[in-house]
mmCIF file of C-alpha atoms in Angstrom:
data_model
loop_
_atom_site.group_PDB
_atom_site.id
_atom_site.type_symbol
_atom_site.label_atom_id
_atom_site.label_comp_id
_atom_site.label_asym_id
_atom_site.label_seq_id
_atom_site.Cartn_x
_atom_site.Cartn_y
_atom_site.Cartn_z
ATOM 1 C CA MET C 161 -23.069 -18.894 -17.578
ATOM 2 C CA GLU C 162 -21.404 -20.827 -20.431
ATOM 3 C CA ILE C 163 -19.440 -24.031 -19.762
ATOM 4 C CA ASP C 164 -16.264 -22.483 -21.226
ATOM 5 C CA ASP C 165 -16.616 -19.511 -18.860
ATOM 6 C CA ILE C 166 -17.095 -21.810 -15.863
ATOM 7 C CA LEU C 167 -13.995 -23.797 -16.870
ATOM 8 C CA TRP C 168 -11.975 -20.565 -17.165
ATOM 9 C CA LEU C 169 -13.189 -19.385 -13.747
ATOM 10 C CA ASN C 170 -12.292 -22.736 -12.167
ATOM 11 C CA ILE C 171 -8.808 -22.712 -13.705
ATOM 12 C CA SER C 172 -8.250 -19.127 -12.537
ATOM 13 C CA ALA C 173 -9.387 -20.000 -9.015
ATOM 14 C CA ILE C 174 -7.109 -23.062 -8.810
ATOM 15 C CA CYS C 175 -4.134 -21.042 -10.079
ATOM 16 C CA ALA C 176 -4.919 -18.265 -7.586
ATOM 17 C CA VAL C 177 -5.022 -20.684 -4.645
ATOM 18 C CA SER C 178 -1.731 -22.294 -5.698
ATOM 19 C CA ILE C 179 0.143 -19.046 -6.394
ATOM 20 C CA ASN C 180 -1.027 -17.315 -3.225
ATOM 21 C CA PHE C 181 -0.099 -20.370 -1.158
ATOM 22 C CA LEU C 182 3.346 -20.295 -2.752
ATOM 23 C CA LEU C 183 3.828 -16.612 -1.938
ATOM 24 C CA ILE C 184 2.634 -17.054 1.654
ATOM 25 C CA VAL C 185 5.220 -19.815 2.108
ATOM 26 C CA LEU C 186 7.924 -17.636 0.541
ATOM 27 C CA ILE C 187 7.015 -14.730 2.831
ATOM 28 C CA LEU C 188 7.186 -16.945 5.893
ATOM 29 C CA LYS C 189 10.400 -18.717 4.910
ATOM 30 C CA LYS C 190 12.481 -16.397 2.734
ATOM 31 C CA SER C 191 11.653 -12.788 3.604
ATOM 32 C CA PRO C 192 14.695 -10.525 4.092
ATOM 33 C CA LYS C 193 15.145 -9.244 7.657
ATOM 34 C CA SER C 194 14.828 -5.661 6.446
ATOM 35 C CA LEU C 195 11.211 -6.416 5.488
ATOM 36 C CA GLY C 196 10.140 -5.833 9.090
ATOM 37 C CA SER C 197 6.426 -5.661 9.838
ATOM 38 C CA TYR C 198 5.701 -5.402 6.112
ATOM 39 C CA LYS C 199 5.765 -9.203 6.184
ATOM 40 C CA TYR C 200 2.540 -9.234 8.192
ATOM 41 C CA LEU C 201 0.821 -6.880 5.776
ATOM 42 C CA MET C 202 1.867 -9.106 2.868
ATOM 43 C CA ILE C 203 0.532 -12.205 4.642
ATOM 44 C CA TYR C 204 -2.728 -10.355 5.364
ATOM 45 C CA ILE C 205 -3.122 -9.415 1.687
ATOM 46 C CA ASN C 206 -2.324 -12.876 0.376
ATOM 47 C CA LEU C 207 -4.583 -14.618 2.886
ATOM 48 C CA PHE C 208 -7.370 -12.364 1.601
ATOM 49 C CA GLU C 209 -6.616 -13.262 -2.027
ATOM 50 C CA PHE C 210 -6.312 -16.941 -1.084
ATOM 51 C CA THR C 211 -9.751 -16.852 0.584
ATOM 52 C CA TYR C 212 -11.235 -14.874 -2.301
ATOM 53 C CA ALA C 213 -10.042 -17.501 -4.798
ATOM 54 C CA ILE C 214 -11.582 -20.326 -2.759
ATOM 55 C CA LEU C 215 -14.845 -18.392 -2.510
ATOM 56 C CA TYR C 216 -14.911 -17.846 -6.271
ATOM 57 C CA PHE C 217 -14.243 -21.538 -6.868
ATOM 58 C CA ALA C 218 -17.084 -22.571 -4.549
ATOM 59 C CA GLU C 219 -19.750 -20.165 -5.827
ATOM 60 C CA LYS C 220 -19.728 -18.210 -9.087
ATOM 61 C CA PRO C 221 -22.215 -15.332 -9.251
ATOM 62 C CA ASP C 222 -23.479 -14.135 -12.603
ATOM 63 C CA LEU C 223 -22.575 -10.512 -13.386
ATOM 64 C CA PHE C 224 -25.440 -9.355 -15.586
ATOM 65 C CA THR C 225 -25.322 -5.967 -17.309
ATOM 66 C CA LYS C 226 -27.838 -4.600 -19.770
ATOM 67 C CA LYS C 227 -29.072 -1.107 -20.606
ATOM 68 C CA SER C 228 -29.068 0.753 -17.251
ATOM 69 C CA ALA C 229 -28.778 -2.260 -14.934
ATOM 70 C CA PHE C 230 -25.854 -4.055 -13.312
ATOM 71 C CA PHE C 231 -26.783 -7.039 -11.128
ATOM 72 C CA LEU C 232 -24.787 -9.629 -9.215
ATOM 73 C CA ILE C 233 -26.959 -12.743 -9.384
ATOM 74 C CA VAL C 234 -26.938 -16.111 -7.633
ATOM 75 C CA ASN C 235 -29.404 -18.849 -8.565
ATOM 76 C CA TRP C 236 -29.696 -20.566 -5.208
ATOM 77 C CA ARG C 237 -31.602 -23.496 -6.744
ATOM 78 C CA GLU C 238 -28.519 -24.375 -8.811
ATOM 79 C CA SER C 239 -26.079 -23.744 -5.958
ATOM 80 C CA ILE C 240 -24.396 -26.532 -4.005
ATOM 81 C CA PHE C 241 -25.155 -24.522 -0.880
ATOM 82 C CA PRO C 242 -28.450 -23.910 0.962
ATOM 83 C CA LYS C 243 -30.366 -20.765 0.023
ATOM 84 C CA PHE C 244 -29.185 -18.735 3.019
ATOM 85 C CA VAL C 245 -25.514 -19.616 2.439
ATOM 86 C CA ALA C 246 -25.737 -18.905 -1.323
ATOM 87 C CA CYS C 247 -27.233 -15.461 -0.593
ATOM 88 C CA ILE C 248 -24.527 -14.698 1.983
ATOM 89 C CA LEU C 249 -21.831 -15.690 -0.542
ATOM 90 C CA ASP C 250 -23.360 -13.268 -3.056
ATOM 91 C CA LEU C 251 -23.029 -10.513 -0.465
ATOM 92 C CA LEU C 252 -19.467 -11.589 0.314
ATOM 93 C CA PHE C 253 -18.465 -11.109 -3.322
ATOM 94 C CA VAL C 254 -19.558 -7.494 -3.069
ATOM 95 C CA GLY C 255 -17.713 -7.129 0.227
ATOM 96 C CA PHE C 256 -14.535 -8.691 -1.126
ATOM 97 C CA PHE C 257 -14.453 -6.158 -3.939
ATOM 98 C CA GLY C 258 -14.645 -3.389 -1.340
ATOM 99 C CA ILE C 259 -11.874 -5.022 0.700
ATOM 100 C CA SER C 260 -9.605 -5.323 -2.335
ATOM 101 C CA ILE C 261 -9.683 -1.620 -3.208
ATOM 102 C CA ALA C 262 -9.096 -0.627 0.437
ATOM 103 C CA ILE C 263 -6.142 -3.035 0.714
ATOM 104 C CA LEU C 264 -4.507 -1.267 -2.237
ATOM 105 C CA ALA C 265 -4.791 2.061 -0.436
ATOM 106 C CA LEU C 266 -3.418 0.570 2.799
ATOM 107 C CA HIS C 267 -0.522 -0.936 0.849
ATOM 108 C CA PHE C 268 0.501 2.460 -0.517
ATOM 109 C CA ILE C 269 0.198 4.099 2.890
ATOM 110 C CA TYR C 270 2.509 1.512 4.440
ATOM 111 C CA ARG C 271 5.115 1.793 1.686
ATOM 112 C CA PHE C 272 5.202 5.578 2.152
ATOM 113 C CA LEU C 273 5.565 5.263 5.945
ATOM 114 C CA SER C 274 8.310 2.686 5.479
ATOM 115 C CA ILE C 275 10.312 4.650 2.924
ATOM 116 C CA THR C 276 10.140 7.862 4.981
ATOM 117 C CA ASN C 277 10.559 6.045 8.320
ATOM 118 C CA ASN C 278 7.511 7.927 9.544
ATOM 119 C CA ARG C 279 6.724 7.746 13.266
ATOM 120 C CA HIS C 280 3.346 6.109 12.454
ATOM 121 C CA LEU C 281 5.232 3.116 11.077
ATOM 122 C CA LYS C 282 5.676 1.902 14.655
ATOM 123 C CA SER C 283 1.930 1.307 14.843
ATOM 124 C CA PHE C 284 2.439 -1.718 12.554
ATOM 125 C CA ASP C 285 4.717 -3.224 15.230
ATOM 126 C CA SER C 286 2.096 -3.104 17.985
ATOM 127 C CA TRP C 287 -1.527 -4.002 18.625
ATOM 128 C CA LYS C 288 -2.480 -0.983 16.490
ATOM 129 C CA ILE C 289 -1.819 -3.090 13.399
ATOM 130 C CA ILE C 290 -5.296 -4.530 14.043
ATOM 131 C CA LEU C 291 -6.782 -1.052 13.492
ATOM 132 C CA TRP C 292 -4.984 -0.798 10.142
ATOM 133 C CA PHE C 293 -6.256 -4.240 9.129
ATOM 134 C CA MET C 294 -9.795 -3.336 10.198
ATOM 135 C CA ASN C 295 -10.081 -0.520 7.639
ATOM 136 C CA PRO C 296 -10.352 -2.782 4.550
ATOM 137 C CA LEU C 297 -12.827 -5.004 6.422
ATOM 138 C CA LEU C 298 -15.016 -2.004 7.281
ATOM 139 C CA ASN C 299 -14.861 -0.921 3.646
ATOM 140 C CA GLY C 300 -16.035 -4.386 2.638
ATOM 141 C CA VAL C 301 -18.890 -4.258 5.162
ATOM 142 C CA THR C 302 -19.950 -0.879 3.733
ATOM 143 C CA PHE C 303 -20.080 -2.414 0.254
ATOM 144 C CA MET C 304 -22.152 -5.323 1.581
ATOM 145 C CA ILE C 305 -24.630 -3.021 3.346
ATOM 146 C CA THR C 306 -24.922 -0.855 0.249
ATOM 147 C CA GLY C 307 -25.565 -3.861 -1.979
ATOM 148 C CA GLY C 308 -27.784 -5.806 0.393
ATOM 149 C CA ILE C 309 -29.969 -2.917 1.582
ATOM 150 C CA ILE C 310 -29.773 0.127 -0.715
ATOM 151 C CA LEU C 311 -29.327 -1.748 -4.004
ATOM 152 C CA CYS C 312 -31.471 -4.771 -3.174
ATOM 153 C CA ALA C 313 -34.106 -6.149 -5.557
ATOM 154 C CA ASP C 314 -37.533 -4.486 -5.774
ATOM 155 C CA GLN C 315 -40.557 -4.410 -8.085
ATOM 156 C CA GLU C 316 -38.798 -2.303 -10.722
ATOM 157 C CA THR C 317 -35.724 -4.554 -10.870
ATOM 158 C CA ASN C 318 -37.905 -7.690 -10.937
ATOM 159 C CA ARG C 319 -39.798 -6.306 -13.913
ATOM 160 C CA PHE C 320 -36.562 -5.524 -15.713
ATOM 161 C CA MET C 321 -35.174 -9.003 -14.969
ATOM 162 C CA LYS C 322 -38.297 -10.725 -16.311
ATOM 163 C CA GLU C 323 -38.012 -8.727 -19.524
ATOM 164 C CA ASN C 324 -34.248 -9.033 -20.049
ATOM 165 C CA TYR C 325 -32.562 -11.844 -18.091
ATOM 166 C CA PRO C 326 -32.016 -14.859 -20.423
ATOM 167 C CA GLY C 327 -32.899 -17.481 -17.808
ATOM 168 C CA LEU C 328 -36.275 -15.860 -17.123
ATOM 169 C CA ILE C 329 -37.041 -15.195 -20.783
ATOM 170 C CA GLU C 330 -36.287 -18.834 -21.688
ATOM 171 C CA ASN C 331 -38.250 -20.097 -18.665
ATOM 172 C CA THR C 332 -35.280 -22.101 -17.353
ATOM 173 C CA THR C 333 -35.670 -20.463 -13.938
ATOM 174 C CA ILE C 334 -38.080 -18.259 -12.019
ATOM 175 C CA ILE C 335 -37.528 -14.930 -10.298
ATOM 176 C CA ASP C 336 -37.978 -16.464 -6.835
ATOM 177 C CA ASP C 337 -34.922 -18.670 -7.442
ATOM 178 C CA LEU C 338 -32.673 -15.638 -7.922
ATOM 179 C CA TYR C 339 -30.990 -13.557 -5.250
ATOM 180 C CA TYR C 340 -29.484 -10.437 -6.765
ATOM 181 C CA MET C 341 -28.495 -6.844 -6.091
ATOM 182 C CA GLY C 342 -27.048 -3.900 -7.951
ATOM 183 C CA PRO C 343 -27.719 -0.434 -9.386
ATOM 184 C CA PHE C 344 -30.580 0.210 -11.810
ATOM 185 C CA PHE C 345 -30.674 3.786 -13.106
ATOM 186 C CA TRP C 346 -33.563 3.997 -15.546
ATOM 187 C CA PRO C 347 -36.589 1.829 -14.606
ATOM 188 C CA LYS C 348 -39.842 2.074 -16.507
ATOM 189 C CA LEU C 349 -42.897 3.838 -15.126
ATOM 190 C CA ALA C 350 -45.427 1.429 -13.633
ATOM 191 C CA ASN C 351 -48.092 2.041 -16.305
ATOM 192 C CA SER C 352 -45.753 2.447 -19.273
ATOM 193 C CA SER C 353 -43.931 0.031 -21.572
ATOM 194 C CA SER C 354 -41.348 2.559 -22.742
ATOM 195 C CA GLU C 355 -41.293 5.714 -20.587
ATOM 196 C CA GLU C 356 -38.475 5.716 -18.014
ATOM 197 C CA TYR C 357 -37.549 7.739 -14.932
ATOM 198 C CA PHE C 358 -34.316 8.287 -13.048
ATOM 199 C CA SER C 359 -33.891 6.088 -9.947
ATOM 200 C CA TRP C 360 -32.418 8.000 -7.018
ATOM 201 C CA LYS C 361 -32.152 4.725 -5.152
ATOM 202 C CA GLY C 362 -29.746 3.353 -7.759
ATOM 203 C CA ALA C 363 -27.914 6.671 -7.909
ATOM 204 C CA GLY C 364 -27.486 6.828 -4.113
ATOM 205 C CA GLY C 365 -26.005 3.332 -3.888
ATOM 206 C CA SER C 366 -23.755 4.006 -6.866
ATOM 207 C CA LEU C 367 -22.481 7.232 -5.302
ATOM 208 C CA ILE C 368 -21.409 5.316 -2.189
ATOM 209 C CA VAL C 369 -19.619 2.637 -4.235
ATOM 210 C CA MET C 370 -17.947 5.036 -6.662
ATOM 211 C CA GLY C 371 -17.099 7.410 -3.812
ATOM 212 C CA LEU C 372 -15.205 4.664 -1.973
ATOM 213 C CA ILE C 373 -13.453 3.593 -5.174
ATOM 214 C CA SER C 374 -12.466 7.218 -5.853
ATOM 215 C CA LEU C 375 -11.224 7.623 -2.270
ATOM 216 C CA SER C 376 -9.056 4.530 -2.624
ATOM 217 C CA SER C 377 -7.687 5.734 -5.972
ATOM 218 C CA SER C 378 -6.922 9.184 -4.537
ATOM 219 C CA ILE C 379 -5.013 7.679 -1.602
ATOM 220 C CA MET C 380 -3.046 5.455 -3.991
ATOM 221 C CA ILE C 381 -2.091 8.374 -6.216
ATOM 222 C CA TYR C 382 -1.243 10.715 -3.330
ATOM 223 C CA PHE C 383 0.922 8.294 -1.353
ATOM 224 C CA GLY C 384 2.292 6.709 -4.533
ATOM 225 C CA VAL C 385 3.687 10.022 -5.794
ATOM 226 C CA LYS C 386 5.015 11.004 -2.360
ATOM 227 C CA GLY C 387 6.513 7.548 -1.898
ATOM 228 C CA TYR C 388 8.222 7.627 -5.288
ATOM 229 C CA ARG C 389 9.786 11.014 -4.578
ATOM 230 C CA SER C 390 10.882 9.908 -1.103
ATOM 231 C CA MET C 391 12.390 6.711 -2.512
ATOM 232 C CA ASN C 392 14.460 8.670 -5.037
ATOM 233 C CA ARG C 393 15.775 10.891 -2.230
ATOM 234 C CA LEU C 394 16.518 7.799 -0.137
ATOM 235 C CA ILE C 395 18.474 6.092 -2.904
ATOM 236 C CA ALA C 396 20.536 9.257 -3.397
ATOM 237 C CA GLN C 397 21.632 9.196 0.261
ATOM 238 C CA THR C 398 24.868 7.493 1.227
ATOM 239 C CA SER C 399 23.951 6.847 4.859
ATOM 240 C CA CYS C 400 21.606 3.959 4.028
ATOM 241 C CA SER C 401 22.982 0.495 3.236
ATOM 242 C CA GLU C 402 22.847 -0.744 -0.342
ATOM 243 C CA LYS C 403 20.865 -3.794 0.770
ATOM 244 C CA PHE C 404 18.210 -1.614 2.415
ATOM 245 C CA LYS C 405 17.956 0.602 -0.668
ATOM 246 C CA SER C 406 17.687 -2.447 -2.917
ATOM 247 C CA VAL C 407 14.887 -4.023 -0.868
ATOM 248 C CA GLN C 408 12.904 -0.760 -0.751
ATOM 249 C CA LYS C 409 13.259 -0.337 -4.508
ATOM 250 C CA GLN C 410 12.190 -3.915 -5.200
ATOM 251 C CA LEU C 411 9.133 -3.610 -2.973
ATOM 252 C CA PHE C 412 8.082 -0.312 -4.536
ATOM 253 C CA HIS C 413 8.391 -1.700 -8.063
ATOM 254 C CA ALA C 414 6.384 -4.762 -7.012
ATOM 255 C CA LEU C 415 3.723 -2.461 -5.571
ATOM 256 C CA VAL C 416 3.491 -0.509 -8.844
ATOM 257 C CA PHE C 417 2.855 -3.713 -10.798
ATOM 258 C CA GLN C 418 0.456 -4.955 -8.135
ATOM 259 C CA THR C 419 -1.467 -1.717 -8.586
ATOM 260 C CA LEU C 420 -1.652 -1.971 -12.370
ATOM 261 C CA ILE C 421 -3.169 -5.460 -12.168
ATOM 262 C CA PRO C 422 -6.317 -4.569 -10.123
ATOM 263 C CA VAL C 423 -6.674 -1.218 -11.901
ATOM 264 C CA VAL C 424 -6.738 -2.941 -15.304
ATOM 265 C CA LEU C 425 -8.693 -6.015 -14.204
ATOM 266 C CA MET C 426 -11.142 -4.466 -11.718
ATOM 267 C CA HIS C 427 -11.224 -0.662 -11.473
ATOM 268 C CA ILE C 428 -11.423 0.116 -15.197
ATOM 269 C CA PRO C 429 -14.032 -2.575 -16.053
ATOM 270 C CA ALA C 430 -16.155 -1.632 -13.020
ATOM 271 C CA SER C 431 -15.965 2.071 -13.907
ATOM 272 C CA ALA C 432 -16.908 1.236 -17.500
ATOM 273 C CA ILE C 433 -19.993 -0.585 -16.234
ATOM 274 C CA TYR C 434 -21.155 2.360 -14.102
ATOM 275 C CA ILE C 435 -20.618 4.803 -16.955
ATOM 276 C CA THR C 436 -22.491 2.666 -19.511
ATOM 277 C CA ILE C 437 -25.451 1.896 -17.229
ATOM 278 C CA PHE C 438 -25.780 5.576 -16.307
ATOM 279 C CA PHE C 439 -26.211 6.394 -19.997
ATOM 280 C CA ASP C 440 -28.494 3.361 -20.493
ATOM 281 C CA LYS C 441 -26.029 1.844 -22.979
ATOM 282 C CA SER C 442 -24.602 -1.215 -21.263
ATOM 283 C CA THR C 443 -24.560 -4.686 -22.839
ATOM 284 C CA GLU C 444 -24.169 -8.209 -21.464
ATOM 285 C CA ILE C 445 -20.597 -8.509 -22.742
ATOM 286 C CA VAL C 446 -19.487 -5.780 -20.302
ATOM 287 C CA GLY C 447 -20.599 -7.799 -17.274
ATOM 288 C CA GLU C 448 -19.156 -11.026 -18.694
ATOM 289 C CA THR C 449 -15.811 -9.292 -19.189
ATOM 290 C CA LEU C 450 -15.738 -8.071 -15.576
ATOM 291 C CA SER C 451 -16.627 -11.550 -14.349
ATOM 292 C CA LEU C 452 -13.600 -13.034 -16.139
ATOM 293 C CA THR C 453 -11.152 -10.262 -15.206
ATOM 294 C CA ILE C 454 -12.138 -10.363 -11.523
ATOM 295 C CA ALA C 455 -11.404 -14.103 -11.530
ATOM 296 C CA MET C 456 -7.915 -13.398 -12.914
ATOM 297 C CA TYR C 457 -7.064 -10.815 -10.229
ATOM 298 C CA PRO C 458 -6.127 -13.095 -7.289
ATOM 299 C CA ALA C 459 -4.076 -15.325 -9.619
ATOM 300 C CA LEU C 460 -2.022 -12.514 -11.189
ATOM 301 C CA ASN C 461 -1.643 -10.101 -8.274
ATOM 302 C CA PRO C 462 0.981 -12.131 -6.318
ATOM 303 C CA LEU C 463 3.256 -12.615 -9.355
ATOM 304 C CA PRO C 464 5.044 -9.208 -9.259
ATOM 305 C CA THR C 465 6.107 -9.793 -5.651
ATOM 306 C CA ILE C 466 7.346 -13.307 -6.429
ATOM 307 C CA PHE C 467 9.422 -12.277 -9.434
ATOM 308 C CA ILE C 468 10.600 -8.811 -8.396
ATOM 309 C CA VAL C 469 11.672 -9.424 -4.783
ATOM 310 C CA LYS C 470 15.145 -10.934 -5.105
ATOM 311 C CA ASN C 471 14.923 -13.321 -2.140
ATOM 312 C CA TYR C 472 11.737 -14.926 -3.446
ATOM 313 C CA ARG C 473 13.003 -15.105 -7.011
ATOM 314 C CA LYS C 474 16.270 -16.755 -5.933
ATOM 315 C CA ALA C 475 14.398 -19.246 -3.760
ATOM 316 C CA LEU C 476 12.352 -20.416 -6.740
ATOM 317 C CA LYS C 477 15.467 -20.862 -8.852
ATOM 318 C CA GLY C 478 17.665 -22.519 -6.219
ATOM 319 C CA LYS C 479 17.727 -25.854 -4.437
ATOM 320 C CA GLU C 480 16.082 -24.247 -1.424
ATOM 321 C CA ILE C 481 12.646 -24.646 -3.015
ATOM 322 C CA ASN C 482 12.444 -28.234 -1.731
ATOM 323 C CA TYR C 483 12.922 -27.080 1.840
ATOM 324 C CA ILE C 484 10.599 -24.147 1.421
ATOM 325 C CA PHE C 485 7.693 -26.531 0.864
ATOM 326 C CA HIS C 486 8.822 -28.793 3.690
ATOM 327 C CA LEU C 487 6.433 -27.034 6.085
ATOM 328 C CA ASN C 488 6.072 -28.274 9.617
ATOM 329 C CA TRP C 489 3.793 -27.244 12.459
ATOM 330 C CA GLU C 490 6.707 -25.964 14.544
ATOM 331 C CA SER C 491 7.580 -23.386 11.903
ATOM 332 C CA ILE C 492 3.977 -22.321 11.539
ATOM 333 C CA SER C 493 3.687 -22.059 15.317
ATOM 334 C CA ASP C 494 6.745 -19.777 15.426
ATOM 335 C CA VAL C 495 5.073 -17.459 12.918
ATOM 336 C CA PHE C 496 1.894 -17.187 14.969
ATOM 337 C CA VAL C 497 3.929 -16.561 18.124
ATOM 338 C CA SER C 498 5.722 -13.662 16.428
ATOM 339 C CA LEU C 499 2.401 -12.337 15.110
ATOM 340 C CA LYS C 500 0.952 -12.503 18.631
ATOM 341 C CA ASN C 501 3.930 -10.634 20.045
ATOM 342 C CA CYS C 502 3.553 -8.004 17.308
ATOM 343 C CA VAL C 503 -0.061 -7.438 18.330
ATOM 344 C CA LEU C 504 0.773 -7.342 22.048
ATOM 345 C CA GLY C 505 3.639 -4.911 21.432
ATOM 346 C CA GLU C 506 6.296 -7.308 22.811
ATOM 347 C CA THR C 507 9.777 -7.730 21.375
ATOM 348 C CA ARG C 508 10.055 -10.167 18.498
ATOM 349 C CA VAL C 509 13.822 -10.241 18.036
ATOM 350 C CA THR C 510 14.344 -13.576 19.803
ATOM 351 C CA GLN C 511 11.516 -15.356 17.973
ATOM 352 C CA VAL C 512 12.409 -13.991 14.567
ATOM 353 C CA SER C 513 16.080 -14.803 15.119
ATOM 354 C CA ALA C 514 15.256 -18.348 16.169
ATOM 355 C CA PHE C 515 12.956 -18.815 13.209
ATOM 356 C CA SER C 516 15.625 -17.502 10.842
ATOM 357 C CA THR C 517 18.213 -19.842 12.402
ATOM 358 C CA GLN C 518 15.863 -22.779 12.005
ATOM 359 C CA ILE C 519 15.380 -22.044 8.310
ATOM 360 C CA THR C 520 19.104 -21.554 7.714
ATOM 361 C CA THR C 521 19.950 -24.784 9.543
ATOM 362 C CA GLY C 522 17.282 -26.691 7.645
ATOM 363 C CA ILE C 523 18.559 -25.438 4.289
ATOM 364 C CA SER C 524 22.184 -26.154 5.072
ATOM 365 C CA THR C 525 21.370 -29.752 5.995
ATOM 366 C CA LYS C 526 19.499 -30.414 2.783
#
């Protein structure tokens, strides 16, 4: 990986950590009351992106694409971590990609339930919220199992790496120093230097990955369209307060922009890789592009929420920003108490009210 690329990845990771921390603080301190349990989903998403950015800063895998191969590679000899940890981090990158696409689907499902006031919305106010949050994690585990077992390295991939990977060609590393995984569609026959055959192993792993990506995309489209239509009907009603309508509209618009960012930065580049390797036409620039765009994702994804949701935007512009960053352990404790009560299904009105009063009092005394 070039020095300029490493610098870009480090800058992206630092920006992502800072921006996600800012949004988490804004969610905790300045969320409108009408946000309800959506606040916990937003915290869940931003904690994931915050962790992802730290992971990317600590260990940067090499995304290598060429011809019909796409490998996620870690050179554990060059890593600051022991071999076992470096290999686990490589697997976690695959898992985090799976989590990210499932979180998008969950986000759209919640927005639809919220806009329509569906009876299943109440499950986000009880211990059942854990089941919702488990779905993206299970999706990530599926990606990790697929990468670590089905798409693991073998004799065919080792041969391809020795013939094509720059570090091995230039003798700057050896194959035993590399831990990698990924699909490889057209390996060469054992006794041939040019004749290839189709790898069902690579195809099977790719079908699982692309199937889960397609499932996530289908859920996003289905609930996105239904949510948009329901929101238009909601805005046309006179029974709902203007403030409630405004918040729902802001959140939906933020969600649309938050969807465009991962689709452009992750879904499209990843799909392009799978298409090009299937036709044995991929090049190294395709993998390098995905590596850079994935690094940008956690830094850019929180921005629509920050700038579209009125409460957060006003907080950044006003004098309240000084108090917002004046975090104390009592405030953080109040948040975890309310989260615990949400999971246990207990009432949260008293805690939320007290927390809101504390914030208001703190701001007014500044």
